[in-house]
Coordinates of C-alpha atoms and ligand atoms in Angstrom, one line a residue:
X1 CA -23.8 -35.0 6.0
X2 CA -22.4 -32.6 3.5
X3 CA -19.5 -35.0 3.1
X4 CA -17.0 -32.6 4.5
X5 CA -14.1 -34.8 5.7
X6 CA -10.9 -34.0 7.5
X7 CA -8.2 -32.9 5.1
X8 CA -5.5 -35.7 5.0
X9 CA -2.3 -35.2 6.9
X10 CA -3.4 -31.7 7.8
X11 CA -5.2 -30.2 10.8
X12 CA -7.4 -27.2 11.4
X13 CA -8.4 -26.0 14.9
X14 CA -11.3 -23.6 15.5
X15 CA -11.4 -21.4 18.6
X16 CA -14.5 -19.7 19.8
X17 CA -16.2 -18.6 23.0
X18 CA -20.0 -18.4 22.9
X19 CA -20.0 -16.1 26.0
X20 CA -18.1 -13.5 24.1
X21 CA -20.9 -13.2 21.5
X22 CA -23.4 -12.1 24.1
X23 CA -21.8 -8.7 24.7
X24 CA -23.1 -5.4 23.4
X25 CA -21.2 -2.2 22.6
X26 CA -24.5 -0.3 22.6
X27 CA -27.6 0.2 20.5
X28 CA -26.1 2.0 17.5
X29 CA -22.5 0.9 17.8
X30 CA -21.4 -0.7 14.5
X31 CA -19.4 -3.5 16.3
X32 CA -21.8 -6.4 16.8
X33 CA -20.4 -9.5 18.6
X34 CA -23.5 -11.3 17.4
X35 CA -21.9 -11.5 13.9
X36 CA -19.8 -14.3 15.5
X37 CA -22.9 -16.3 16.3
X38 CA -24.2 -15.8 12.8
X39 CA -20.8 -16.9 11.3
X40 CA -20.6 -20.0 13.5
X41 CA -24.1 -21.0 12.7
X42 CA -23.4 -20.9 9.0
X43 CA -20.2 -22.8 9.4
X44 CA -22.1 -25.4 11.5
X45 CA -24.9 -25.7 8.9
X46 CA -22.3 -26.7 6.3
X47 CA -21.1 -29.4 8.6
X48 CA -17.6 -28.0 8.8
X49 CA -17.1 -28.6 12.5
X50 CA -16.9 -32.4 11.7
X51 CA -13.7 -31.7 9.8
X52 CA -11.8 -29.7 12.4
X53 CA -10.9 -29.7 16.1
X54 CA -13.3 -27.3 17.9
X55 CA -12.2 -25.6 21.1
X56 CA -14.1 -23.4 23.5
X57 CA -11.3 -20.9 24.5
X58 CA -10.8 -20.0 28.1
X59 CA -10.4 -16.4 28.9
X60 CA -6.8 -15.1 28.9
X61 CA -5.6 -14.3 32.4
X62 CA -4.0 -11.0 33.7
X63 CA -0.5 -12.3 33.3
X64 CA -1.1 -13.3 29.7
X65 CA -2.6 -9.9 28.8
X66 CA 0.4 -8.3 30.7
X67 CA 2.8 -9.8 28.2
X68 CA 2.0 -6.8 26.1
X69 CA -0.4 -4.4 27.9
X70 CA 0.7 -2.4 30.9
X71 CA -0.4 -3.3 34.4
X72 CA -2.1 0.1 35.1
X73 CA -4.1 -0.1 31.8
X74 CA -5.3 -3.6 32.6
X75 CA -6.1 -2.7 36.3
X76 CA -8.2 0.2 35.0
X77 CA -9.9 -1.9 32.3
X78 CA -10.7 -4.5 35.0
X79 CA -12.3 -2.1 37.4
X80 CA -14.1 0.7 35.3
X81 CA -17.9 0.4 35.3
X82 CA -20.2 1.2 32.4
X83 CA -21.7 4.7 32.5
X84 CA -25.3 4.9 33.4
X85 CA -26.0 7.0 30.3
X86 CA -23.8 6.1 27.3
X87 CA -22.3 9.0 25.5
X88 CA -23.3 9.6 21.9
X89 CA -21.1 10.2 18.9
X90 CA -21.4 14.0 19.1
X91 CA -20.5 14.7 22.8
X92 CA -17.0 13.1 22.8
X93 CA -15.1 13.7 26.0
X94 CA -11.6 14.9 25.1
X95 CA -9.9 13.7 28.3
X96 CA -10.7 10.0 28.5
X97 CA -8.5 7.8 30.6
X98 CA -6.7 5.3 28.3
X99 CA -9.2 6.4 25.6
X100 CA -11.9 4.4 27.4
X101 CA -15.5 5.4 27.5
X102 CA -15.8 7.5 24.3
X103 CA -18.1 6.5 21.5
X104 CA -15.7 4.2 19.6
X105 CA -14.5 2.4 22.8
X106 CA -17.4 2.5 25.2
X107 CA -17.5 1.0 28.6
X108 CA -20.1 -1.8 28.6
X109 CA -21.3 -4.5 30.9
X110 CA -18.7 -7.4 31.0
X111 CA -16.1 -5.4 29.0
X112 CA -13.1 -7.1 30.7
X113 CA -14.6 -10.6 30.1
X114 CA -15.2 -9.8 26.5
X115 CA -11.6 -8.6 26.0
X116 CA -10.0 -11.6 27.8
X117 CA -12.2 -14.1 25.9
X118 CA -11.2 -12.6 22.5
X119 CA -7.5 -12.7 23.5
X120 CA -8.0 -16.2 25.0
X121 CA -9.2 -17.6 21.6
X122 CA -6.2 -16.1 19.7
X123 CA -3.7 -17.3 22.3
X124 CA -5.1 -20.8 22.2
X125 CA -4.9 -20.7 18.4
X126 CA -1.2 -19.6 18.7
X127 CA -0.4 -22.4 21.1
X128 CA -1.9 -25.0 18.7
X129 CA 0.2 -23.6 15.9
X130 CA 3.3 -23.7 18.2
X131 CA 2.7 -27.3 19.3
X132 CA 2.2 -28.3 15.6
X133 CA -1.2 -29.5 16.6
X134 CA -2.7 -27.1 14.0
X135 CA -1.6 -26.3 10.5
X136 CA -4.2 -23.6 10.5
X137 CA -5.8 -22.2 13.7
X138 CA -8.9 -20.0 13.4
X139 CA -9.9 -17.3 15.9
X140 CA -12.8 -15.3 14.3
X141 CA -13.4 -13.5 17.7
X142 CA -9.9 -11.9 17.5
X143 CA -8.2 -9.6 15.1
X144 CA -8.5 -6.4 17.2
X145 CA -5.6 -4.7 15.5
X146 CA -5.9 -1.1 16.8
X147 CA -5.4 -1.7 20.6
X148 CA -2.2 -0.2 22.0
X149 CA 0.0 -1.2 24.9
X150 CA -1.8 1.2 27.3
X151 CA -4.7 2.5 25.2
X152 CA -8.0 1.4 23.6
X153 CA -8.6 2.5 20.0
X154 CA -11.1 2.0 17.2
X155 CA -13.4 -0.6 18.9
X156 CA -10.3 -2.5 20.2
X157 CA -9.2 -2.8 23.8
X158 CA -6.8 -5.7 24.0
X159 CA -4.5 -6.5 21.0
X160 CA -5.0 -10.3 20.8
X161 CA -2.9 -10.4 17.6
X162 CA 0.1 -8.9 19.3
X163 CA -0.3 -11.5 22.1
X164 CA -0.6 -14.3 19.7
X165 CA 2.4 -13.3 17.6
X166 CA 4.5 -13.0 20.8
X167 CA 3.5 -16.6 21.5
X168 CA 4.5 -17.6 17.9
X169 CA 7.9 -15.9 18.4
X170 CA 8.7 -18.4 21.1
X171 CA 8.7 -21.2 18.6
X172 CA 9.2 -19.6 15.2
X173 CA 12.1 -17.3 14.2
X174 CA 10.1 -15.0 11.9
X175 CA 6.4 -14.2 11.6
X176 CA 4.7 -12.4 8.8
X177 CA 1.6 -10.4 9.8
X178 CA -0.9 -9.7 7.0
X179 CA -3.9 -7.4 7.5
X180 CA -6.8 -7.3 4.9
X181 CA -9.2 -5.3 7.2
X182 CA -10.1 -2.0 5.4
X183 CA -8.4 -0.1 8.3
X184 CA -4.7 0.2 8.8
X185 CA -3.3 -2.4 11.3
X186 CA -1.6 0.4 13.3
X187 CA -1.5 -1.4 16.7
X188 CA 0.3 -4.5 15.4
X189 CA 2.7 -2.4 13.3
X190 CA 3.6 -0.3 16.4
X191 CA 4.1 -3.3 18.7
X192 CA 6.7 -4.8 16.3
X193 CA 8.2 -1.6 15.0
X194 CA 11.7 -2.3 16.3
X195 CA 12.2 -5.9 15.5
X196 CA 13.2 -7.8 12.3
X197 CA 11.5 -11.0 13.5
X198 CA 8.1 -9.7 12.5
X199 CA 7.2 -8.1 9.2
X200 CA 3.8 -6.4 9.1
X201 CA 1.9 -5.8 5.9
X202 CA -1.5 -4.0 5.9
X203 CA -3.8 -3.3 2.9
X204 CA -6.2 -0.5 3.7
X205 CA -8.2 2.5 2.7
X206 CA -5.8 5.5 3.2
X207 CA -7.0 9.1 3.6
X208 CA -5.1 10.8 6.4
X209 CA -7.9 13.3 7.1
X210 CA -11.1 11.4 6.5
X211 CA -10.5 7.8 7.3
X212 CA -9.6 6.1 10.5
X213 CA -6.8 5.8 11.8
X214 CA -5.1 8.0 9.2
X215 CA -1.8 6.2 9.3
X216 CA -0.2 3.7 6.9
X217 CA 1.2 5.7 4.0
X218 CA 3.2 3.8 1.4
X219 CA 6.4 5.5 2.6
X220 CA 5.9 4.5 6.2
X221 CA 8.1 1.4 6.4
X222 CA 9.3 1.3 10.0
X223 CA 12.0 3.2 11.9
X224 CA 13.9 5.7 9.7
X225 CA 17.2 4.9 11.5
X226 CA 18.9 2.1 9.5
X227 CA 20.6 0.9 12.7
X228 CA 17.2 -0.1 14.1
X229 CA 16.5 -3.8 13.3
X230 CA 12.9 -2.9 12.4
X231 CA 13.9 -0.7 9.5
X232 CA 12.0 -1.7 6.3
X233 CA 9.9 -4.3 8.2
X234 CA 6.6 -2.5 7.9
X235 CA 4.9 -2.7 4.5
X236 CA 1.9 -0.5 3.8
X237 CA -0.5 -0.7 0.9
X238 CA -2.7 2.4 0.9
X239 CA -5.7 2.2 -1.3
X240 CA -8.6 4.2 -2.5
X241 CA -12.4 3.6 -2.6
X242 CA -13.9 0.8 -4.7
X243 CA -11.0 -1.6 -5.3
X244 CA -12.1 -4.7 -7.1
X245 CA -11.3 -8.4 -6.6
X246 CA -9.0 -8.6 -9.7
X247 CA -6.9 -5.6 -8.7
X248 CA -6.7 -6.6 -5.1
X249 CA -5.8 -10.2 -6.0
X250 CA -3.0 -9.0 -8.3
X251 CA -1.7 -6.6 -5.6
X252 CA -1.9 -9.2 -2.8
X253 CA -0.1 -11.9 -4.8
X254 CA 2.7 -9.5 -6.0
X255 CA 3.3 -7.9 -2.6
X256 CA 3.0 -11.1 -0.5
X257 CA 4.9 -13.1 -3.0
X258 CA 7.8 -10.7 -2.8
X259 CA 7.7 -10.6 1.0
X260 CA 7.8 -14.3 1.3
X261 CA 10.8 -14.5 -1.1
X262 CA 12.8 -12.0 0.9
X263 CA 11.7 -12.2 4.5
X264 CA 11.2 -16.0 4.4
X265 CA 8.6 -16.2 7.3
X266 CA 8.3 -19.4 9.3
X267 CA 4.7 -18.7 10.2
X268 CA 1.8 -16.4 9.1
X269 CA -0.7 -14.4 11.1
X270 CA -3.5 -13.3 8.8
X271 CA -6.1 -10.7 10.0
X272 CA -9.2 -11.2 7.9
X273 CA -11.3 -8.1 8.7
X274 CA -14.4 -8.4 6.6
X275 CA -15.1 -4.7 6.4
X276 CA -13.1 -4.7 3.1
X277 CA -16.1 -6.4 1.5
X278 CA -18.5 -4.5 -0.8
X279 CA -21.5 -3.2 1.1
X280 CA -19.8 -2.9 4.5
X281 CA -21.4 -0.3 6.7
X282 CA -18.0 1.3 7.4
X283 CA -15.9 0.1 4.5
X284 CA -15.1 1.6 1.1
X285 CA -13.9 -1.4 -1.0
X286 CA -15.7 -3.5 -3.5
X287 CA -14.3 -7.0 -2.6
X288 CA -16.6 -10.0 -3.0
X289 CA -16.4 -13.1 -0.9
X290 CA -14.4 -14.6 -3.7
X291 CA -11.7 -11.9 -3.7
X292 CA -11.5 -11.7 0.1
X293 CA -11.1 -15.5 0.3
X294 CA -8.5 -15.5 -2.4
X295 CA -6.1 -13.9 0.1
X296 CA -6.6 -16.8 2.5
X297 CA -6.2 -19.3 -0.4
X298 CA -3.0 -17.7 -1.5
X299 CA -1.5 -17.9 2.0
X300 CA -2.7 -21.4 2.5
X301 CA -0.8 -22.5 -0.6
X302 CA 2.4 -21.2 0.9
X303 CA 2.2 -24.2 3.2
X304 CA 3.3 -22.3 6.3
X305 CA 1.7 -22.7 9.7
X306 CA -0.9 -20.0 10.0
X307 CA -3.4 -18.3 12.3
X308 CA -6.6 -16.7 10.9
X309 CA -8.0 -13.8 12.9
X310 CA -11.3 -12.0 12.5
X311 CA -11.4 -8.2 12.8
X312 CA -13.7 -5.6 11.4
X313 CA -16.9 -6.4 9.5
X314 CA -20.1 -4.3 10.0
X315 CA -22.7 -6.0 7.8
X316 CA -23.1 -9.2 9.8
X317 CA -24.6 -11.4 7.0
X318 CA -21.6 -10.6 4.8
X319 CA -19.1 -11.2 7.6
X320 CA -20.7 -14.6 8.1
X321 CA -20.4 -15.4 4.4
X322 CA -16.8 -14.4 4.2
X323 CA -15.6 -16.2 7.3
X324 CA -17.6 -19.4 6.4
X325 CA -16.0 -19.4 3.0
X326 CA -12.6 -18.9 4.5
X327 CA -13.2 -21.7 7.0
X328 CA -14.0 -23.9 3.9
X329 CA -10.8 -22.8 2.2
X330 CA -8.8 -23.7 5.3
X331 CA -10.5 -27.2 5.2
X332 CA -9.9 -27.5 1.5
X333 CA -13.6 -28.2 1.0
X334 CA -14.4 -25.2 -1.3
X335 CA -15.5 -27.5 -4.1
X336 CA -17.6 -29.7 -1.9
X337 CA -19.9 -27.1 -0.4
X338 CA -23.1 -25.9 -2.1
X339 CA -23.1 -22.1 -2.6
X340 CA -26.9 -22.1 -1.9
X341 CA -27.1 -21.8 1.9
X342 CA -28.4 -25.1 3.4
X343 CA -32.2 -25.3 4.2
X344 CA -31.7 -25.9 7.9
X345 CA -29.5 -22.8 8.5
X346 CA -30.7 -20.7 11.4
X347 CA -31.5 -17.1 10.2
X348 CA -31.5 -18.5 6.6
X349 CA -34.0 -15.9 5.4
X350 CA -31.6 -13.2 6.6
X351 CA -29.2 -14.2 3.8
X352 CA -31.8 -14.1 1.0
X353 CA -31.7 -11.3 -1.5
X354 CA -34.9 -10.4 -3.4
X355 CA -36.3 -13.5 -5.2
X356 CA -32.9 -15.3 -5.2
X357 CA -32.1 -18.3 -3.1
X358 CA -29.9 -17.4 -0.1
X359 CA -26.3 -17.7 -1.4
X360 CA -22.9 -17.9 0.2
X361 CA -21.4 -15.6 -2.4
X362 CA -24.0 -13.0 -3.3
X363 CA -23.3 -10.2 -0.9
X364 CA -25.4 -7.4 0.1
X365 CA -24.6 -3.9 -1.1
X366 CA -24.0 -2.2 -4.4
X367 CA -20.7 -1.5 -6.2
X368 CA -18.8 1.6 -5.4
X369 CA -17.0 3.4 -8.2
X370 CA -13.3 2.2 -8.4
X371 CA -11.0 5.1 -7.6
X372 CA -7.7 3.1 -8.0
X373 CA -6.0 3.8 -11.3
X374 CA -3.9 0.8 -12.5
X375 CA -0.9 3.1 -12.7
X376 CA -1.1 3.7 -8.9
X377 CA -1.4 0.0 -8.2
X378 CA 1.8 -0.6 -10.2
X379 CA 3.6 2.2 -8.4
X380 CA 2.7 0.5 -5.1
X381 CA 4.1 -2.8 -6.2
X382 CA 7.3 -1.0 -7.5
X383 CA 7.7 0.7 -4.1
X384 CA 7.4 -2.5 -2.2
X385 CA 9.9 -4.3 -4.4
X386 CA 12.4 -1.4 -3.8
X387 CA 11.7 -1.4 -0.1
X388 CA 12.3 -5.2 0.1
X389 CA 15.7 -4.9 -1.5
X390 CA 16.9 -3.8 2.0
X391 CA 15.5 -7.0 3.6
X392 CA 17.4 -10.3 3.4
X393 CA 16.9 -13.2 5.7
Ligands
LIG401 C1 -21.1 4.6 18.4 C2 -22.3 4.7 17.6 C3 -19.9 4.6 17.8 C4 -22.2 4.8 16.2 C5 -18.5 4.8 15.7 C6 -16.9 4.7 12.3 C7 -19.8 4.7 16.4 C8 -18.5 4.9 14.3 C9 -21.0 4.9 15.6 C10 -17.2 4.9 13.7 C11 -19.7 5.0 13.6 C12 -15.1 5.0 13.4 C13 -13.2 7.4 14.1 C14 -13.5 9.8 15.0 C15 -11.7 8.9 15.7 C16 -13.1 8.4 15.3 C17 -12.1 -4.0 14.5 C18 -11.7 11.4 15.7 C19 -20.9 5.1 11.6 C20 -11.1 -3.4 13.7 C21 -12.6 1.4 13.9 C22 -13.1 2.6 13.3 C23 -12.4 0.2 13.0 C24 -13.0 3.8 14.2 C25 -12.1 -1.1 13.7 C26 -13.6 5.1 13.6 C27 -11.6 -2.2 12.9 N1 -15.6 4.8 12.2 N2 -20.9 5.0 14.3 N3 -16.0 5.1 14.3 N4 -12.4 10.2 15.9 N5 -13.4 6.1 14.5 O1 -13.2 7.7 13.0 O2 -10.4 -1.8 12.1 O3 -12.5 -2.6 11.9 O4 -19.7 5.1 12.3
LIG402 CA1 -5.7 -3.5 6.8
LIG403 ZN1 -11.7 -2.3 10.1

């Protein structure tokens, strides 16, 4: 009804699991699976599902999760029960098994199902991209980039991205992983540390003492031993508070442009964490829906098969805006959709700001001062160019 038609000669697949959205990390926990419901309802109200193939993902099974995670970690994850009284932020227990049950990674009802559904969506997306049934496959329920082989970390229990990239590596020689979540994509970097078939590139707020996870310095570029195939295959773009759309877009295009030229990826995995938007409850950046989406638009123009993952995003109405806009970019219907949110959208009032009509672009939250001098931004690009002189595929 909004005249959104399938892009010609080009297919987008959309992977969700409504059961996943019903889980709760706890009353005050910033991670709200409900943001996925809000995002999907906005995407639906624009009529976008008519222009893509929609799949309800099945949960990943033990064997699939075991392609990366260890058996003892998965066994424990599958059997632990929620605590009767959830721990609060203050009383952190120092000796948690597999880092489970603290305030960041609480044990909640249906935890194993939640994790296996998130991974299932991303694995389905990877399979569609492998089969060439999708040019772009979308898994907004995935993107949980901090999870380790045998440890939960930073709201992440199962690393669906690592599992999806392992699937892509069965059909593509080289995969480029890009991470625009405000946090460092440490789990994915670690998983592919010693291979030259995956290059990882994370843009993030970096402050080793005061911002999670504290890793991802400009000079951290993979194994220091030149004999290790993974040497120079980790790109890190450490940033400060308040970066704007213009600066970010210039950085993104310069860095990714150079990576594509030297690494020559055959597929892209793009983590679209929406906590890099202005006004995010945990974030520090000043990106607008436009600037965040520009990264997706840039990658799409490269014409490589691609998976889009979700990730962080703690102001649900802004998450829904960004991921709806990025779904529209994937469908090449940016120009056809009305920036005023459609009348029949559920929770439409939730998107209204003051007297203004509810808009797709106008995000909640005020601007933070920009603490990224242009000189530093140029230094970063210079460093990445020098690093990539060691990479030739
Ligand atoms: C319960 C209730 C948990 C309120 C956690 C913010 C909470 C945070 C909470 C929180 C919070 C973090 C740390 C400190 C490590 C800890 C999905 C030494 C108001 C991908 C994960 C951030 C980001 C973890 C995940 C971080 C992602 N920040 N309120 N916890 N300890 N943890 O700093 O990258 O977005 O904040
Ligand atoms: Ca990042
Ligand atoms: Zn994050």
